[in-house]
Coordinates of N, CA, C and O in Angstrom, one line a residue:
X840 N 2.7 -2.8 -54.8 CA 1.8 -1.3 -54.5 C 2.1 0.0 -54.9 O 1.8 0.5 -55.5
X841 N 3.7 0.2 -54.4 CA 4.0 1.2 -54.8 C 4.1 1.4 -55.9 O 3.9 3.3 -56.8
X842 N 4.9 0.8 -57.2 CA 4.7 0.4 -58.2 C 3.9 1.6 -59.1 O 3.4 1.9 -60.2
X843 N 2.4 0.5 -58.6 CA 1.2 0.5 -59.1 C 1.0 2.1 -59.0 O 0.0 2.9 -59.2
X844 N 0.9 2.4 -57.7 CA 0.6 3.6 -57.2 C 1.8 4.8 -58.4 O 0.7 5.8 -58.8
X845 N 2.8 5.3 -58.4 CA 3.3 5.5 -59.4 C 3.1 6.2 -60.7 O 2.6 6.7 -61.3
X846 N 2.9 4.8 -61.3 CA 2.3 4.7 -62.5 C 0.9 5.1 -62.2 O 0.9 5.9 -63.6
X847 N 0.0 4.7 -61.7 CA -1.5 5.6 -61.6 C -1.1 7.0 -61.5 O -1.8 7.7 -62.1
X848 N -0.3 7.5 -60.7 CA -0.2 9.0 -60.7 C 0.9 9.7 -61.8 O 0.5 11.0 -62.2
X849 N 1.5 8.9 -62.5 CA 2.0 9.1 -63.8 C 0.9 9.9 -64.7 O 0.9 11.5 -65.3
X850 N 0.2 8.5 -64.8 CA -1.1 9.0 -66.0 C -1.5 9.7 -65.1 O -2.4 10.8 -66.5
X851 N -2.3 10.2 -64.3 CA -3.2 11.3 -64.0 C -2.5 12.0 -64.2 O -2.7 13.1 -65.0
X852 N -1.2 12.9 -63.5 CA -0.5 13.5 -64.0 C -0.2 14.2 -65.4 O -0.2 15.5 -65.9
X853 N -0.3 13.2 -66.5 CA -0.2 13.6 -67.6 C -1.5 14.0 -68.5 O -1.6 14.6 -69.1
X854 N -2.9 13.7 -67.9 CA -3.8 14.1 -68.0 C -4.4 15.8 -67.2 O -5.5 16.3 -67.5
X855 N -3.9 15.7 -66.3 CA -4.0 16.7 -65.5 C -4.1 18.6 -66.0 O -4.8 18.9 -65.9
X856 N -3.3 18.0 -67.0 CA -3.4 19.8 -68.4 C -4.3 20.1 -68.1 O -4.9 20.8 -69.1
X857 N -4.5 18.2 -69.2 CA -6.3 18.9 -69.9 C -7.8 19.4 -69.2 O -8.5 19.9 -69.5
X858 N -7.0 19.0 -67.5 CA -8.6 19.6 -67.1 C -8.9 21.1 -66.6 O -9.6 22.3 -66.0
X859 N -6.9 22.0 -66.8 CA -6.8 23.3 -66.3 C -7.2 24.3 -67.9 O -6.9 23.7 -69.1
X860 N -8.2 25.2 -67.6 CA -8.7 25.9 -68.9 C -7.9 27.2 -67.9 O -8.8 28.6 -67.5
X861 N -6.8 27.8 -68.9 CA -5.9 29.0 -68.0 C -5.8 30.2 -69.1 O -6.3 30.9 -68.5
X862 N -7.1 29.8 -70.2 CA -7.4 31.9 -70.8 C -6.0 32.1 -70.9 O -5.2 31.1 -71.7
X863 N -5.9 33.3 -71.5 CA -4.6 34.0 -72.2 C -4.2 34.3 -71.7 O -4.1 35.4 -71.0
X864 N -3.6 33.3 -70.7 CA -2.2 34.2 -69.5 C -1.1 34.1 -71.0 O -0.6 33.6 -71.7
X865 N -0.2 35.1 -70.5 CA 1.0 35.1 -70.8 C 2.0 34.4 -71.0 O 2.2 33.3 -69.7
X866 N 2.9 33.9 -71.9 CA 3.7 33.0 -71.4 C 5.2 32.9 -71.1 O 5.2 34.3 -71.1
X867 N 5.9 32.6 -70.3 CA 7.2 33.0 -69.9 C 8.3 33.6 -71.4 O 8.3 33.3 -72.2
X868 N 8.6 34.6 -70.0 CA 9.0 35.7 -71.2 C 10.6 35.9 -71.1 O 11.3 35.0 -70.2
X869 N 11.9 36.0 -71.5 CA 13.4 35.7 -71.2 C 13.0 37.8 -70.7 O 12.8 38.7 -70.9
X870 N 13.5 37.2 -69.0 CA 13.7 38.1 -68.0 C 14.5 39.2 -69.0 O 14.8 40.3 -68.5
X871 N 15.9 38.7 -69.2 CA 17.0 39.6 -70.0 C 16.1 40.4 -70.8 O 16.8 42.0 -71.0
X872 N 15.4 40.3 -71.7 CA 14.8 41.2 -72.3 C 13.6 42.1 -72.0 O 13.1 43.1 -72.9
X873 N 12.5 41.2 -71.3 CA 11.6 42.1 -71.0 C 11.4 41.9 -69.5 O 10.0 41.9 -69.2
X874 N 11.9 41.9 -68.7 CA 11.8 42.1 -67.8 C 11.6 41.3 -67.1 O 12.2 40.1 -67.7
X875 N 10.7 41.0 -65.5 CA 10.7 40.0 -64.6 C 9.8 39.1 -65.8 O 8.8 39.0 -66.7
X876 N 10.1 38.0 -65.5 CA 9.1 36.5 -65.8 C 7.6 37.0 -65.7 O 7.1 36.8 -64.5
X877 N 7.1 36.7 -66.8 CA 5.8 36.5 -66.4 C 5.2 34.8 -66.9 O 5.8 34.1 -67.2
X878 N 4.6 34.5 -65.9 CA 4.3 32.8 -65.5 C 2.8 32.3 -66.2 O 2.2 33.5 -66.1
X879 N 3.2 31.5 -66.8 CA 1.8 30.5 -67.1 C 1.3 29.6 -66.5 O 2.1 29.0 -65.9
X880 N 0.3 29.2 -66.5 CA -0.7 27.9 -66.4 C -0.7 26.8 -66.6 O -0.9 25.9 -67.4
X881 N 0.5 26.2 -67.5 CA 0.9 25.5 -68.2 C 1.5 24.2 -67.1 O 2.5 24.8 -66.9
X882 N 0.8 22.9 -67.5 CA 1.5 22.1 -66.4 C 1.7 20.8 -67.4 O 1.2 20.3 -68.3
X883 N 3.4 21.1 -67.2 CA 3.5 19.8 -67.7 C 4.5 18.4 -67.1 O 5.3 17.6 -67.4
X884 N 4.0 18.1 -66.1 CA 3.8 17.2 -64.8 C 4.4 17.8 -63.4 O 4.7 19.0 -63.0
X885 N 4.3 16.9 -62.8 CA 4.7 16.7 -61.3 C 6.0 17.4 -60.5 O 6.8 16.6 -61.4
X886 N 6.2 18.4 -60.2 CA 7.4 18.4 -59.7 C 7.5 19.2 -58.2 O 6.4 20.0 -58.0
X887 N 8.1 19.0 -57.6 CA 8.5 19.5 -56.4 C 9.4 19.7 -55.7 O 10.3 19.2 -55.8
X888 N 9.1 20.3 -54.6 CA 10.6 20.5 -53.3 C 12.1 20.7 -54.5 O 13.6 20.2 -54.6
X889 N 12.2 22.3 -54.7 CA 11.0 23.0 -55.1 C 10.4 23.2 -56.6 O 10.4 22.3 -57.8
X890 N 8.4 23.3 -56.2 CA 7.6 23.9 -57.6 C 8.5 24.4 -58.2 O 8.9 25.7 -57.7
X891 N 8.4 23.8 -60.0 CA 9.8 25.3 -60.7 C 8.2 25.4 -62.2 O 8.5 26.6 -62.9
X892 N 6.7 25.8 -61.4 CA 5.9 26.1 -61.8 C 4.9 26.8 -61.0 O 4.7 26.1 -59.6
X893 N 4.2 27.3 -61.6 CA 2.4 28.0 -60.4 C 2.3 26.9 -60.5 O 1.4 27.3 -59.6
X894 N 1.4 26.0 -61.2 CA 0.4 24.7 -60.6 C 0.7 23.7 -60.3 O 1.0 24.0 -59.2
X895 N 2.7 23.5 -59.5 CA 3.0 22.8 -59.4 C 3.0 23.9 -57.4 O 3.0 23.0 -56.6
X896 N 3.6 24.5 -57.7 CA 3.4 25.5 -56.2 C 1.7 25.6 -55.7 O 2.1 25.1 -54.6
X897 N 1.0 25.6 -56.1 CA -0.2 25.7 -55.7 C -0.7 24.4 -55.2 O -1.2 23.4 -54.7
X898 N -0.4 23.0 -56.1 CA -0.3 21.7 -55.6 C -0.3 21.5 -54.3 O -0.4 20.7 -53.3
X899 N 1.5 21.5 -54.4 CA 1.8 22.0 -52.6 C 1.6 22.7 -51.4 O 1.7 22.2 -50.9
X900 N 1.4 23.5 -52.2 CA 1.0 24.7 -51.0 C -1.1 23.6 -50.6 O -1.0 23.2 -49.0
X901 N -1.4 22.8 -51.4 CA -2.9 22.3 -50.9 C -2.1 21.0 -50.2 O -3.4 20.4 -49.3
X902 N -1.5 20.7 -50.7 CA -0.8 19.2 -50.5 C -0.8 19.3 -49.4 O -0.9 18.6 -47.8
X903 N 0.2 20.8 -48.5 CA 0.4 20.7 -47.2 C -0.6 21.3 -46.2 O -0.9 21.1 -44.9
X904 N -1.8 22.5 -46.9 CA -2.7 22.7 -46.4 C -3.4 21.3 -45.5 O -4.2 20.8 -44.5
X905 N -4.1 20.3 -46.5 CA -4.8 19.4 -45.9 C -4.1 18.0 -45.4 O -4.9 17.7 -44.2
X906 N -2.0 18.2 -45.6 CA -2.2 17.1 -44.2 C -1.6 17.9 -43.1 O -2.0 17.1 -41.9
X907 N -1.8 19.4 -42.8 CA -2.0 19.7 -41.5 C -3.6 19.7 -41.3 O -3.3 19.4 -39.9
X908 N -4.6 19.8 -42.4 CA -5.7 19.4 -41.3 C -5.9 17.7 -40.8 O -6.6 17.8 -39.5
X909 N -5.9 17.2 -41.9 CA -5.0 16.0 -40.9 C -4.6 15.7 -39.7 O -4.8 14.2 -39.0
X910 N -2.9 15.9 -40.0 CA -2.4 15.6 -38.6 C -3.2 15.9 -37.1 O -3.3 15.7 -36.6
X911 N -3.8 17.9 -37.8 CA -4.5 17.9 -36.6 C -5.7 17.2 -36.1 O -5.8 16.5 -34.7
X912 N -6.8 17.0 -36.7 CA -7.9 16.2 -36.6 C -7.4 14.6 -36.1 O -8.1 14.3 -35.3
X913 N -6.3 13.7 -36.6 CA -5.9 12.4 -36.1 C -5.5 12.7 -35.0 O -6.3 11.7 -33.9
X914 N -4.9 13.5 -34.0 CA -4.3 13.6 -32.8 C -5.9 14.4 -32.0 O -5.7 13.6 -31.3
X915 N -6.5 14.8 -32.7 CA -8.4 15.0 -31.7 C -9.2 14.2 -31.3 O -9.5 14.0 -30.3
X916 N -8.9 12.9 -32.4 CA -10.1 11.6 -32.6 C -9.4 10.8 -31.5 O -9.7 9.4 -31.8
X917 N -8.0 10.9 -30.8 CA -6.9 9.7 -30.1 C -5.8 9.6 -31.6 O -5.4 8.3 -30.6
X918 N -5.7 9.4 -32.2 CA -4.3 8.9 -33.7 C -3.1 9.1 -33.0 O -3.5 10.3 -32.8
X919 N -2.6 8.3 -33.5 CA -1.0 9.1 -33.9 C -0.8 10.0 -35.0 O -0.9 8.8 -36.1
X920 N -0.5 10.9 -35.6 CA -0.1 11.4 -36.4 C 1.0 10.6 -36.8 O 0.9 10.7 -38.4
X921 N 1.8 10.2 -36.4 CA 3.1 10.2 -37.3 C 2.3 8.9 -37.3 O 4.3 8.4 -38.2
X922 N 2.1 7.8 -37.1 CA 2.0 6.1 -37.3 C 1.3 5.8 -38.4 O -0.2 5.7 -37.7
X923 N 1.5 5.8 -39.0 CA 0.5 5.1 -40.7 C 0.8 3.9 -41.0 O 1.3 2.9 -40.6
X924 N -0.2 3.3 -41.9 CA -0.2 2.1 -43.1 C 0.9 1.9 -43.8 O 1.4 0.9 -44.7
X925 N 0.2 3.1 -45.0 CA 0.8 2.4 -45.8 C 2.0 3.8 -46.4 O 3.1 3.1 -46.6
X926 N 2.0 5.0 -45.6 CA 3.4 5.8 -45.8 C 4.3 5.4 -44.5 O 3.7 5.7 -43.3
X927 N 5.3 4.5 -44.2 CA 6.1 4.6 -43.6 C 6.7 5.6 -42.7 O 6.6 7.3 -42.7
X928 N 7.1 5.4 -41.6 CA 6.9 6.7 -39.9 C 8.5 7.2 -40.7 O 9.1 6.5 -40.6
X929 N 8.8 8.5 -40.0 CA 10.1 9.4 -40.3 C 9.8 10.1 -39.6 O 8.6 10.7 -39.1
X930 N 11.0 10.6 -38.9 CA 10.6 11.8 -38.3 C 10.4 12.7 -38.7 O 10.1 13.5 -39.8
X931 N 9.4 13.9 -37.9 CA 8.6 15.1 -38.5 C 7.6 14.3 -39.5 O 6.9 15.3 -39.7
X932 N 7.5 13.2 -40.3 CA 6.5 12.7 -41.0 C 5.4 12.2 -41.4 O 5.2 11.4 -39.8
X933 N 4.0 13.5 -40.3 CA 2.5 13.1 -40.2 C 2.4 11.7 -41.2 O 1.2 12.0 -41.9
X934 N 2.9 9.9 -41.1 CA 2.4 9.1 -42.3 C 0.8 8.8 -42.0 O -0.3 8.4 -42.7
X935 N 0.0 8.5 -40.6 CA -1.4 8.2 -40.8 C -2.5 9.6 -41.1 O -2.7 9.5 -42.0
X936 N -2.0 10.9 -40.9 CA -2.4 12.1 -42.3 C -2.1 11.7 -43.3 O -3.0 11.8 -43.8
X937 N -0.4 11.6 -44.1 CA -0.8 11.2 -45.0 C -1.6 9.8 -45.5 O -2.2 10.1 -46.7
X938 N -1.3 9.1 -44.7 CA -2.9 7.6 -45.3 C -3.9 8.7 -45.7 O -4.5 8.4 -46.4
X939 N -4.5 9.0 -44.0 CA -6.1 9.5 -44.0 C -6.2 10.5 -46.0 O -7.5 11.2 -46.4
X940 N -5.2 11.0 -46.4 CA -5.4 13.0 -47.0 C -5.2 11.7 -48.3 O -5.4 12.2 -49.3
X941 N -4.6 10.1 -48.7 CA -4.4 10.2 -50.1 C -6.0 9.8 -51.1 O -5.5 10.7 -52.1
X942 N -7.0 9.8 -50.2 CA -8.7 9.5 -50.9 C -9.0 11.0 -51.1 O -9.5 11.2 -52.3
X943 N -8.3 11.8 -50.4 CA -9.3 13.1 -50.6 C -7.7 14.2 -51.4 O -8.5 15.3 -51.7
X944 N -7.2 13.8 -51.5 CA -6.3 14.5 -52.9 C -7.3 15.2 -53.7 O -6.6 16.3 -54.0
X945 N -7.7 13.9 -55.2 CA -8.4 14.9 -55.8 C -9.3 15.5 -55.8 O -9.7 16.5 -56.2
X946 N -10.8 15.3 -54.3 CA -11.5 16.1 -54.0 C -11.2 17.2 -53.4 O -12.1 17.8 -54.0
X947 N -10.0 17.4 -53.1 CA -9.7 19.1 -52.1 C -8.7 19.6 -52.8 O -9.2 20.3 -53.1
X948 N -7.7 18.7 -52.7 CA -6.3 19.3 -52.6 C -6.2 20.2 -54.3 O -6.5 21.3 -54.5
X949 N -6.3 18.9 -55.5 CA -6.7 19.1 -57.3 C -7.7 20.2 -56.9 O -7.3 20.8 -58.4
X950 N -8.6 19.6 -56.8 CA -9.7 20.2 -57.3 C -10.2 21.9 -57.0 O -10.2 23.2 -57.3
X951 N -9.6 22.3 -55.8 CA -8.8 24.0 -55.5 C -7.7 24.3 -55.7 O -8.7 24.6 -56.7
X952 N -7.0 23.3 -56.9 CA -6.0 24.2 -57.5 C -6.5 24.3 -59.0 O -7.4 25.7 -60.1
X953 N -7.5 22.9 -60.0 CA -8.2 23.2 -61.0 C -9.8 24.7 -60.4 O -9.2 25.0 -61.7
X954 N -9.8 24.5 -59.7 CA -11.2 25.8 -59.4 C -9.9 27.7 -59.2 O -10.8 28.3 -59.7
X955 N -8.9 27.3 -58.9 CA -8.3 28.4 -59.1 C -7.4 29.1 -60.1 O -8.0 30.3 -60.1
X956 N -7.5 28.1 -60.9 CA -7.2 28.3 -62.3 C -8.5 28.6 -63.1 O -8.5 29.9 -63.5
X957 N -8.9 28.0 -63.2 CA -10.1 28.3 -64.4 C -11.3 29.0 -64.2 O -11.4 29.6 -64.8
X958 N -11.3 29.6 -62.7 CA -12.2 30.3 -62.2 C -11.5 31.7 -62.1 O -11.7 32.9 -61.6
X959 N -10.2 31.6 -63.3 CA -9.5 32.5 -62.6 C -9.4 33.9 -61.0 O -9.7 34.8 -61.4
X960 N -9.6 32.7 -60.3 CA -8.8 33.2 -58.4 C -7.7 33.5 -58.5 O -6.9 34.6 -57.4
X961 N -6.2 32.9 -59.4 CA -5.2 33.1 -59.3 C -4.5 33.4 -60.9 O -5.4 32.8 -61.6
X962 N -4.5 34.9 -60.7 CA -3.4 35.2 -62.3 C -2.0 35.0 -62.1 O -1.6 34.4 -61.1
X963 N -1.4 34.4 -63.3 CA 0.4 34.8 -63.5 C 1.0 35.9 -62.4 O 1.4 35.3 -62.0
X964 N 0.2 36.8 -62.3 CA 1.1 38.0 -61.5 C 1.2 37.8 -60.2 O 1.9 38.5 -59.0
X965 N 0.3 36.7 -60.0 CA 0.0 36.2 -58.1 C 1.5 34.9 -58.1 O 1.5 34.7 -57.0
X966 N 2.2 35.3 -58.6 CA 3.7 34.0 -58.6 C 4.5 35.2 -58.3 O 5.0 36.0 -59.4
X967 N 6.3 34.5 -58.2 CA 7.6 35.1 -58.1 C 7.9 34.0 -58.2 O 8.6 32.8 -57.7
X968 N 9.6 34.1 -59.0 CA 10.5 33.4 -59.3 C 12.0 33.6 -58.0 O 11.2 34.6 -57.2
X969 N 11.6 32.7 -57.1 CA 12.5 32.3 -56.2 C 13.8 31.3 -56.0 O 13.9 30.1 -56.1
X970 N 15.0 31.7 -56.7 CA 15.8 30.9 -57.3 C 15.3 30.2 -58.5 O 14.5 30.8 -59.6
X971 N 15.3 28.5 -58.4 CA 14.8 28.0 -59.5 C 13.2 27.9 -58.7 O 13.1 26.9 -60.0
X972 N 12.9 27.8 -58.1 CA 11.2 28.1 -58.0 C 10.0 28.4 -57.9 O 10.9 29.9 -58.7
X973 N 9.1 28.7 -58.2 CA 8.3 29.3 -58.2 C 7.4 29.6 -57.2 O 7.4 28.6 -56.2
X974 N 7.2 30.8 -56.4 CA 6.2 30.6 -54.8 C 5.0 31.6 -55.6 O 5.0 32.6 -56.1
X975 N 4.5 31.7 -54.3 CA 2.5 33.2 -54.3 C 3.7 34.2 -53.9 O 4.3 34.1 -52.6
X976 N 2.9 35.4 -54.2 CA 3.1 36.3 -53.5 C 2.0 36.4 -51.8 O 1.2 35.6 -52.2
X977 N 1.6 37.4 -51.8 CA 1.4 37.3 -50.7 C 0.0 37.8 -51.2 O -0.7 37.2 -50.4
X978 N -0.2 38.6 -51.7 CA -1.7 38.9 -52.3 C -2.3 36.6 -52.9 O -2.8 36.9 -53.0
X979 N -1.6 36.0 -53.7 CA -1.1 34.7 -54.1 C -1.6 34.3 -52.8 O -2.9 33.0 -53.5
X980 N -1.6 33.5 -52.5 CA -1.3 33.2 -51.1 C -2.5 33.1 -50.4 O -3.4 32.5 -50.4
X981 N -3.2 34.8 -49.9 CA -4.6 34.8 -49.7 C -5.6 34.4 -51.1 O -6.7 34.5 -50.1
X982 N -5.5 34.8 -52.0 CA -6.0 34.3 -53.1 C -6.8 32.6 -52.8 O -7.7 32.1 -52.9
X983 N -5.9 32.2 -52.5 CA -5.4 30.6 -52.8 C -6.3 30.2 -51.0 O -6.7 29.3 -51.0
X984 N -5.6 30.8 -50.4 CA -6.4 30.2 -49.4 C -7.8 30.4 -49.2 O -8.9 29.6 -48.7
X985 N -8.7 31.2 -49.8 CA -10.1 31.3 -50.2 C -10.3 30.6 -50.8 O -11.4 29.5 -50.8
X986 N -9.6 30.2 -51.8 CA -9.9 29.2 -52.6 C -10.0 27.5 -51.9 O -11.1 26.8 -52.2
X987 N -9.1 27.6 -51.3 CA -9.0 26.1 -50.2 C -10.4 26.5 -49.0 O -10.9 25.8 -49.0
X988 N -11.0 27.6 -48.3 CA -11.9 27.2 -47.5 C -13.2 27.4 -48.6 O -14.0 26.4 -48.0
X989 N -13.1 28.0 -50.0 CA -14.6 27.9 -50.6 C -14.7 25.9 -50.5 O -15.7 25.9 -50.4
X990 N -13.4 25.4 -51.1 CA -13.4 23.9 -50.6 C -14.2 23.4 -49.9 O -14.6 22.5 -49.6
X991 N -13.5 23.6 -48.9 CA -13.6 23.5 -47.2 C -15.3 23.1 -47.1 O -15.2 22.3 -46.2
X992 N -15.8 24.4 -47.3 CA -16.9 24.7 -46.6 C -17.5 24.0 -48.0 O -18.9 24.0 -47.2
X993 N -17.7 23.5 -48.7 CA -18.9 22.8 -49.3 C -19.1 22.0 -49.0 O -18.9 21.2 -48.7
X994 N -20.3 21.5 -49.3 CA -20.6 20.1 -48.8 C -21.3 19.3 -49.7 O -21.7 19.7 -51.1
X995 N -21.4 17.9 -49.2 CA -20.8 17.2 -50.3 C -22.1 15.5 -48.6 O -21.9 15.9 -48.0
X996 N -22.5 14.8 -49.6 CA -23.5 13.7 -49.0 C -22.6 12.5 -48.2 O -22.1 11.9 -49.2
X997 N -22.8 12.7 -47.3 CA -21.7 11.1 -46.6 C -22.6 9.7 -47.4 O -23.9 9.7 -46.7
X998 N -21.7 8.8 -48.4 CA -22.5 7.6 -48.3 C -23.5 6.8 -47.1 O -23.9 6.5 -47.4
X999 N -22.5 6.4 -46.3 CA -22.7 5.9 -45.1 C -23.4 6.6 -43.8 O -24.8 6.2 -43.3
X1000 N -24.0 7.9 -43.5 CA -25.0 8.2 -43.3 C -26.0 9.5 -43.9 O -26.5 9.0 -43.5
X1001 N -25.4 9.3 -44.5 CA -26.5 9.9 -45.9 C -27.2 11.0 -44.9 O -28.3 11.6 -45.2
X1002 N -26.1 11.9 -44.8 CA -26.3 13.6 -44.3 C -24.7 13.9 -45.1 O -24.3 13.6 -45.5
X1003 N -26.0 15.5 -45.5 CA -25.0 16.5 -46.0 C -23.8 17.4 -44.9 O -24.4 17.7 -43.9
X1004 N -22.4 17.1 -45.2 CA -21.2 17.7 -44.5 C -20.1 18.1 -45.1 O -20.6 18.2 -46.1
X1005 N -19.6 19.3 -44.9 CA -18.8 19.9 -45.2 C -17.6 19.2 -45.5 O -17.3 17.9 -44.7
X1006 N -16.5 19.4 -46.3 CA -15.0 18.9 -46.3 C -14.7 18.4 -45.4 O -14.1 17.3 -45.1
X1007 N -14.8 19.8 -44.6 CA -13.5 20.1 -43.5 C -14.2 18.6 -42.6 O -13.8 17.8 -41.6
X1008 N -16.1 18.7 -42.2 CA -16.5 17.4 -41.0 C -16.7 16.3 -41.9 O -16.4 15.5 -41.5
X1009 N -16.3 16.3 -43.2 CA -15.8 14.8 -43.9 C -13.9 14.5 -43.2 O -14.8 12.5 -43.0
X1010 N -13.9 15.4 -43.5 CA -12.1 14.5 -43.0 C -12.5 14.0 -41.4 O -11.6 13.3 -41.4
X1011 N -13.2 14.3 -40.8 CA -13.4 14.3 -39.3 C -14.1 13.3 -39.3 O -14.0 12.5 -38.9
X1012 N -15.0 13.1 -40.1 CA -15.6 12.1 -39.9 C -15.0 10.8 -40.1 O -15.1 9.7 -39.8
X1013 N -14.7 10.5 -41.1 CA -13.6 9.6 -42.1 C -12.6 8.8 -41.2 O -12.1 8.0 -40.9
X1014 N -11.9 10.4 -40.0 CA -10.6 10.1 -39.5 C -11.3 9.4 -37.8 O -10.4 8.5 -37.4
X1015 N -12.4 9.8 -37.2 CA -12.9 8.9 -36.7 C -13.3 7.4 -36.6 O -13.2 6.5 -36.2
X1016 N -13.8 7.2 -38.5 CA -13.9 5.5 -38.7 C -12.8 4.7 -39.1 O -12.9 3.8 -38.2
X1017 N -11.7 5.4 -39.6 CA -10.1 4.5 -39.2 C -9.9 4.3 -37.5 O -9.6 3.0 -37.5
X1018 N -9.6 5.6 -37.3 CA -9.7 5.4 -35.3 C -11.1 3.7 -35.2 O -10.2 3.3 -34.0
X1019 N -12.2 4.0 -35.0 CA -12.9 2.9 -34.8 C -12.6 2.2 -35.1 O -13.0 0.5 -34.3
X1020 N -12.1 1.7 -36.6 CA -11.4 0.1 -37.1 C -10.3 -0.1 -36.5 O -10.3 -1.3 -36.7
X1021 N -9.5 1.1 -36.3 CA -7.9 0.1 -35.7 C -8.7 -0.2 -33.9 O -7.9 -1.1 -34.0
X1022 N -9.3 0.3 -33.1 CA -9.9 -0.5 -31.7 C -10.9 -1.5 -31.9 O -11.6 -2.0 -30.8
X1023 N -11.2 -2.3 -33.7 CA -11.6 -3.0 -33.5 C -13.3 -3.0 -33.4 O -14.0 -4.0 -33.4
X1024 N -13.6 -1.4 -33.2 CA -15.4 -1.1 -32.9 C -16.0 -1.9 -34.4 O -17.2 -1.7 -34.6
X1025 N -15.3 -1.6 -35.9 CA -15.7 -1.9 -37.0 C -15.5 -2.7 -37.8 O -13.5 -3.1 -37.7
X1026 N -15.9 -3.7 -38.3 CA -14.7 -4.2 -39.5 C -14.2 -3.6 -40.2 O -12.8 -4.2 -40.6
X1027 N -14.8 -2.9 -41.4 CA -13.8 -2.5 -42.3 C -13.8 -0.8 -42.2 O -15.2 -0.3 -42.2
X1028 N -13.1 0.0 -43.1 CA -13.0 1.1 -43.5 C -14.1 1.7 -44.6 O -13.6 1.1 -45.7
X1029 N -15.5 2.4 -43.9 CA -15.6 3.0 -45.2 C -15.2 3.9 -46.3 O -14.8 5.3 -45.6
X1030 N -14.5 3.4 -47.0 CA -13.8 4.7 -48.1 C -14.9 5.3 -48.8 O -15.9 5.0 -48.6
X1031 N -14.3 7.6 -48.2 CA -15.4 8.0 -49.2 C -15.5 7.4 -50.3 O -14.6 8.0 -50.6
X1032 N -16.3 7.7 -50.8 CA -16.1 8.2 -52.3 C -17.3 8.9 -53.1 O -18.2 8.3 -52.4
X1033 N -17.1 9.9 -53.9 CA -18.5 10.7 -54.6 C -18.5 10.2 -55.6 O -18.1 8.9 -56.5
X1034 N -18.9 10.6 -56.6 CA -20.3 10.2 -57.8 C -19.3 10.0 -58.6 O -18.3 9.6 -58.9

């Protein structure tokens, strides 16, 4: 299973750059000749720990925010956010939250990054070099949090209940359904699928 997921992720992120419309952004310049580096939104694949370009810095931030949301929600509905099915438990790792997060990575986290770049909510000036990594400036984080909140407030129709809810409420509904499945109250977990 991990091999299939790894292959799918590699193929997905190979195509991710094609969804970015960065516009006329300056390319990285030589800091020695032209002052501080200017970032661009070129994406050449996923990298992390630390992220080495603006797109990966935003992806890491979005995944962190989404994992935090689901950790809190899992605990609030009575699930142990640190005991999951797919992600192995490790100290400090919210395995259940990470399991619940998987179907929402493209719908929420990656969508936030695409919107932030394509709608010019963040620009190269919102990023700073920090050693070998790239991080967001204070104004960059503020702009990114705004993009994230806009996505979380967006309404979608839940296919099982056929009513509109925000993505934030959808996360809670799906987590409650997972809890019901674990307790044997429902037979299968209805995975949320959008158009």
